[in-house]
Coordinates of C-alpha atoms in Angstrom, one line a residue:
M1 CA 74.8 110.3 108.7
P2 CA 73.1 108.7 105.7
P3 CA 74.2 105.8 103.9
L4 CA 77.3 106.5 101.6
R5 CA 75.8 104.4 98.4
T6 CA 79.0 103.1 96.5
A7 CA 78.9 101.8 93.0
L8 CA 81.3 99.0 91.9
L9 CA 82.4 98.7 88.4
Q10 CA 83.2 95.2 87.4
S11 CA 85.2 95.7 83.8
S12 CA 88.2 95.4 82.3
G13 CA 87.7 98.1 79.6
R14 CA 90.2 97.5 76.8
P15 CA 93.8 97.1 77.6
G16 CA 95.9 99.6 75.9
A17 CA 93.4 102.1 75.1
V18 CA 93.2 104.9 77.6
A19 CA 90.8 106.8 75.9
E20 CA 88.2 104.2 75.4
N21 CA 88.6 103.4 79.3
L22 CA 88.2 106.9 80.2
K23 CA 84.9 106.7 78.0
A24 CA 83.8 103.6 80.0
L25 CA 84.3 105.0 83.1
D26 CA 82.6 108.1 82.2
E27 CA 79.5 106.1 80.8
A28 CA 79.8 104.1 84.3
A29 CA 79.6 107.6 86.6
A30 CA 76.8 108.8 84.9
R31 CA 75.0 105.5 85.4
A32 CA 76.1 105.3 89.1
A33 CA 75.1 108.7 89.4
G34 CA 71.5 108.2 88.2
A35 CA 71.3 105.3 91.1
G36 CA 72.0 107.7 93.6
A37 CA 75.9 106.6 94.1
R38 CA 78.3 109.0 95.7
L39 CA 81.3 107.0 94.9
L40 CA 82.4 104.8 92.0
V41 CA 85.0 102.0 92.2
A42 CA 86.8 100.8 89.3
P43 CA 89.3 97.9 89.2
E44 CA 93.2 97.7 89.4
L45 CA 94.6 99.4 86.4
F46 CA 91.6 100.3 84.6
L47 CA 93.2 103.1 83.2
T48 CA 95.4 100.9 81.1
G49 CA 94.4 97.5 81.6
Y50 CA 96.3 95.3 83.3
A51 CA 97.7 92.7 80.8
I52 CA 99.8 95.3 78.7
G53 CA 103.1 94.0 79.4
D54 CA 106.0 96.0 78.3
A55 CA 103.8 99.2 77.4
V56 CA 103.6 99.7 81.1
P57 CA 106.6 102.4 80.7
E58 CA 104.7 104.0 78.1
L59 CA 101.3 104.4 79.5
A60 CA 102.8 105.3 83.0
E61 CA 102.1 109.0 84.1
P62 CA 102.4 111.0 87.3
A63 CA 99.9 111.1 89.8
D64 CA 98.4 114.5 88.2
G65 CA 99.1 113.5 84.9
P66 CA 96.5 113.6 82.1
G67 CA 94.5 110.7 83.3
A68 CA 93.8 112.1 86.4
R69 CA 92.7 115.4 84.9
A70 CA 90.4 113.6 82.9
V71 CA 89.1 111.4 85.9
A72 CA 88.7 114.6 87.8
E73 CA 86.3 116.1 85.3
I74 CA 84.3 112.9 85.2
A75 CA 84.0 112.8 89.0
V76 CA 83.0 116.6 88.7
R77 CA 80.2 116.1 85.7
H78 CA 78.5 113.5 87.4
G79 CA 78.8 114.6 91.3
L80 CA 80.6 111.7 92.4
A81 CA 83.9 110.4 94.1
V82 CA 85.7 108.4 91.4
L83 CA 88.6 105.9 92.6
Y84 CA 90.4 104.3 89.5
G85 CA 93.4 102.1 89.1
Y86 CA 96.9 103.5 87.1
P87 CA 100.5 103.0 86.5
E88 CA 102.2 105.8 88.1
R89 CA 105.3 107.5 86.9
D90 CA 107.7 108.9 89.6
G91 CA 111.1 109.5 88.5
D92 CA 112.6 106.4 86.9
R93 CA 110.2 104.3 89.2
I94 CA 106.7 102.9 88.4
F95 CA 103.6 102.1 90.9
N96 CA 100.9 100.0 90.6
T97 CA 98.6 102.6 92.1
S98 CA 95.1 103.7 93.0
Q99 CA 93.8 107.3 93.1
L100 CA 90.7 108.7 94.7
I101 CA 89.4 111.7 93.1
G102 CA 86.5 113.9 95.0
A103 CA 83.1 115.1 93.6
D104 CA 85.0 118.4 93.2
G105 CA 87.8 117.1 91.4
A106 CA 90.4 117.6 93.8
S107 CA 92.9 114.2 94.4
L108 CA 91.8 113.0 98.2
A109 CA 94.4 110.1 98.3
N110 CA 96.9 108.3 96.1
Y111 CA 97.8 104.6 97.4
R112 CA 100.8 102.5 95.7
K113 CA 100.4 98.8 95.9
T114 CA 102.5 97.4 98.8
H115 CA 102.4 93.8 98.1
L116 CA 103.2 92.5 94.5
F117 CA 102.0 89.9 92.7
G118 CA 103.7 87.2 90.4
C119 CA 105.9 87.8 88.0
F120 CA 104.8 90.6 85.7
E121 CA 104.0 92.9 88.4
Q122 CA 107.4 92.4 90.0
E123 CA 109.4 92.9 87.0
W124 CA 107.7 96.4 86.1
F125 CA 106.7 97.5 89.4
T126 CA 108.2 99.4 92.6
P127 CA 106.2 98.3 95.8
G128 CA 104.9 101.4 97.9
E129 CA 105.6 101.7 101.4
R130 CA 102.8 103.2 103.0
A131 CA 100.7 100.7 104.6
V132 CA 97.7 102.7 105.7
V133 CA 96.6 105.5 103.2
Q134 CA 93.5 107.1 104.2
A135 CA 90.7 110.4 102.9
D136 CA 87.5 111.2 104.3
L137 CA 84.2 111.2 102.2
D138 CA 80.9 112.1 103.0
G139 CA 81.9 111.5 106.6
L140 CA 83.5 108.4 106.6
R141 CA 87.1 107.4 106.9
I142 CA 88.0 105.4 103.4
G143 CA 91.0 103.3 103.0
M144 CA 92.7 102.2 100.4
L145 CA 94.6 98.3 99.5
I146 CA 95.1 97.1 96.0
C147 CA 94.4 93.2 95.2
Y148 CA 96.9 91.0 96.6
D149 CA 97.0 93.5 99.6
V150 CA 94.0 92.6 101.2
E151 CA 95.1 89.1 101.3
F152 CA 97.7 89.8 104.0
P153 CA 95.4 90.1 107.2
E154 CA 97.9 92.8 109.0
N155 CA 97.1 94.8 106.2
V156 CA 93.4 95.1 106.9
R157 CA 93.9 95.1 110.7
A158 CA 96.2 98.2 110.3
H159 CA 93.4 99.8 108.5
A160 CA 90.9 99.0 111.4
L161 CA 93.5 100.0 114.1
A162 CA 93.6 103.9 112.2
G163 CA 89.7 103.8 111.8
T164 CA 89.1 102.9 108.0
D165 CA 85.1 102.5 107.8
L166 CA 85.0 101.4 104.4
L167 CA 88.2 99.8 102.5
L168 CA 88.5 100.1 98.8
V169 CA 90.3 97.4 97.1
P170 CA 90.5 97.2 93.2
T171 CA 92.0 94.2 92.0
A172 CA 92.8 91.9 89.2
Q173 CA 91.7 88.5 90.8
M174 CA 92.4 85.8 88.4
H175 CA 91.5 82.2 88.3
P176 CA 91.7 80.1 90.2
F177 CA 92.0 82.1 93.4
Q178 CA 88.2 83.4 93.2
F179 CA 88.2 82.1 96.7
V180 CA 89.5 85.3 97.9
A181 CA 86.6 87.1 96.6
E182 CA 84.0 84.6 97.9
S183 CA 85.3 83.8 101.0
V184 CA 88.5 85.9 102.3
I185 CA 87.0 89.5 101.8
P186 CA 83.9 89.0 103.9
V187 CA 86.0 87.5 106.4
R188 CA 88.4 90.4 106.6
A189 CA 85.5 92.8 106.8
F190 CA 83.8 90.8 109.9
E191 CA 87.2 90.3 111.5
S192 CA 88.4 94.2 111.1
Q193 CA 84.5 95.6 111.5
M194 CA 84.7 97.8 108.3
Y195 CA 83.0 97.5 105.3
V196 CA 85.2 96.1 102.0
A197 CA 84.5 97.2 98.5
Y198 CA 86.7 94.6 96.4
V199 CA 86.1 95.5 92.6
N200 CA 87.7 93.1 89.8
R201 CA 88.4 92.9 86.6
T202 CA 86.4 90.3 84.3
G203 CA 87.3 88.0 81.6
P204 CA 90.4 87.1 79.5
E205 CA 92.8 89.8 79.3
G206 CA 96.4 88.4 78.0
E207 CA 97.7 85.6 80.0
F208 CA 95.2 86.1 82.4
E209 CA 91.6 85.1 83.0
F210 CA 89.9 87.6 85.5
V211 CA 87.1 86.2 87.6
G212 CA 84.6 88.7 88.6
L213 CA 82.6 88.0 91.3
S214 CA 83.0 92.1 92.9
C215 CA 81.5 92.5 96.3
L216 CA 80.9 95.1 99.0
A217 CA 81.3 93.2 102.1
G218 CA 79.6 94.3 105.4
P219 CA 81.1 94.2 109.2
D220 CA 78.8 91.3 109.9
G221 CA 80.6 89.1 107.3
T222 CA 77.4 89.4 105.0
V223 CA 77.8 90.7 101.5
R224 CA 75.6 93.4 100.7
T225 CA 75.9 93.2 96.6
R226 CA 77.9 91.1 94.4
A227 CA 78.5 91.0 90.4
G228 CA 78.8 87.7 88.4
R229 CA 81.4 86.9 86.0
G230 CA 80.3 89.8 83.3
E231 CA 81.0 93.3 82.8
E232 CA 78.5 94.7 85.2
L233 CA 77.5 97.9 87.6
V234 CA 76.5 97.0 91.1
V235 CA 75.3 99.2 93.9
G236 CA 75.2 98.9 97.3
E237 CA 75.2 100.9 100.8
V238 CA 77.7 101.6 103.4
D239 CA 75.6 102.5 106.6
P240 CA 77.8 104.3 109.2
E241 CA 75.0 103.3 112.1
F242 CA 74.8 99.7 111.4
L243 CA 78.6 99.9 111.4
A244 CA 78.8 102.0 114.7
A245 CA 76.3 99.1 116.2
S246 CA 78.3 96.1 114.5
R247 CA 81.4 97.3 116.2
T248 CA 79.9 97.6 119.7
A249 CA 78.3 94.3 119.2
N250 CA 81.8 92.6 118.1
P251 CA 84.6 92.7 120.5
Y252 CA 87.5 91.6 117.9
L253 CA 89.3 94.9 118.2
H254 CA 88.2 95.5 121.9
D255 CA 89.6 92.2 123.1
R256 CA 93.0 92.3 121.3
R257 CA 96.2 91.8 123.3
P258 CA 99.0 93.1 121.0
G259 CA 101.5 92.8 123.5
L260 CA 101.4 89.0 122.7
Y261 CA 101.9 89.7 118.8
G262 CA 105.3 91.4 118.6
S263 CA 106.8 88.2 117.1
L264 CA 104.8 88.4 114.5
A265 CA 106.6 91.7 113.1

């Protein structure tokens, strides 16, 4: 299989302005497609913005709502898959969710954040209950987590055991936790033998200061591409042949002794 060229959109868009954020996503999709990308990944809650406070209920929408339909049109227009974050309404509950839309406009997967960070998220969102959500794209098994989720090694290892090749992690990583982007993400990719696309917001937003530093880390623990601190679109490749060779050479998953780990759960 040829490498999957993947674009990471590091941007905070405009909080509360869904139409403007969709326009920014459309423009990024055009640039990504022009660079040969088959997948575009946007940050956590990109559709609405993160620091939207008590506007969460007003801006939340179903998984098949108008935002999803608009993103589907963008995906079809530019011929690439798109992952975006949004507040998902399901009855009386609201989830911090990311959805993967295929190049044909079909929803491939919808993941609800399982580990909520801080008072803001815990006030407005319900935690998801599915640890592993996957989809197939261009011959690769795609997995999904959101921000704080990836900081729990159990989450990433669960994806590794389920066969995830590329883990997509839209995030809202804020100061002073930039060490996660700089150090934790490459280690997660190495210890669980997968590619990890970690895609952050950037700049000030309400009470938060997002640090950027989005990256695509490979299974050898090296960063294939990394953004700086500002608005940026970076592109990297997920190489299935390199992934297979790395998994053969690295014995972590083979040498596990799960019988010793029962007490962890």
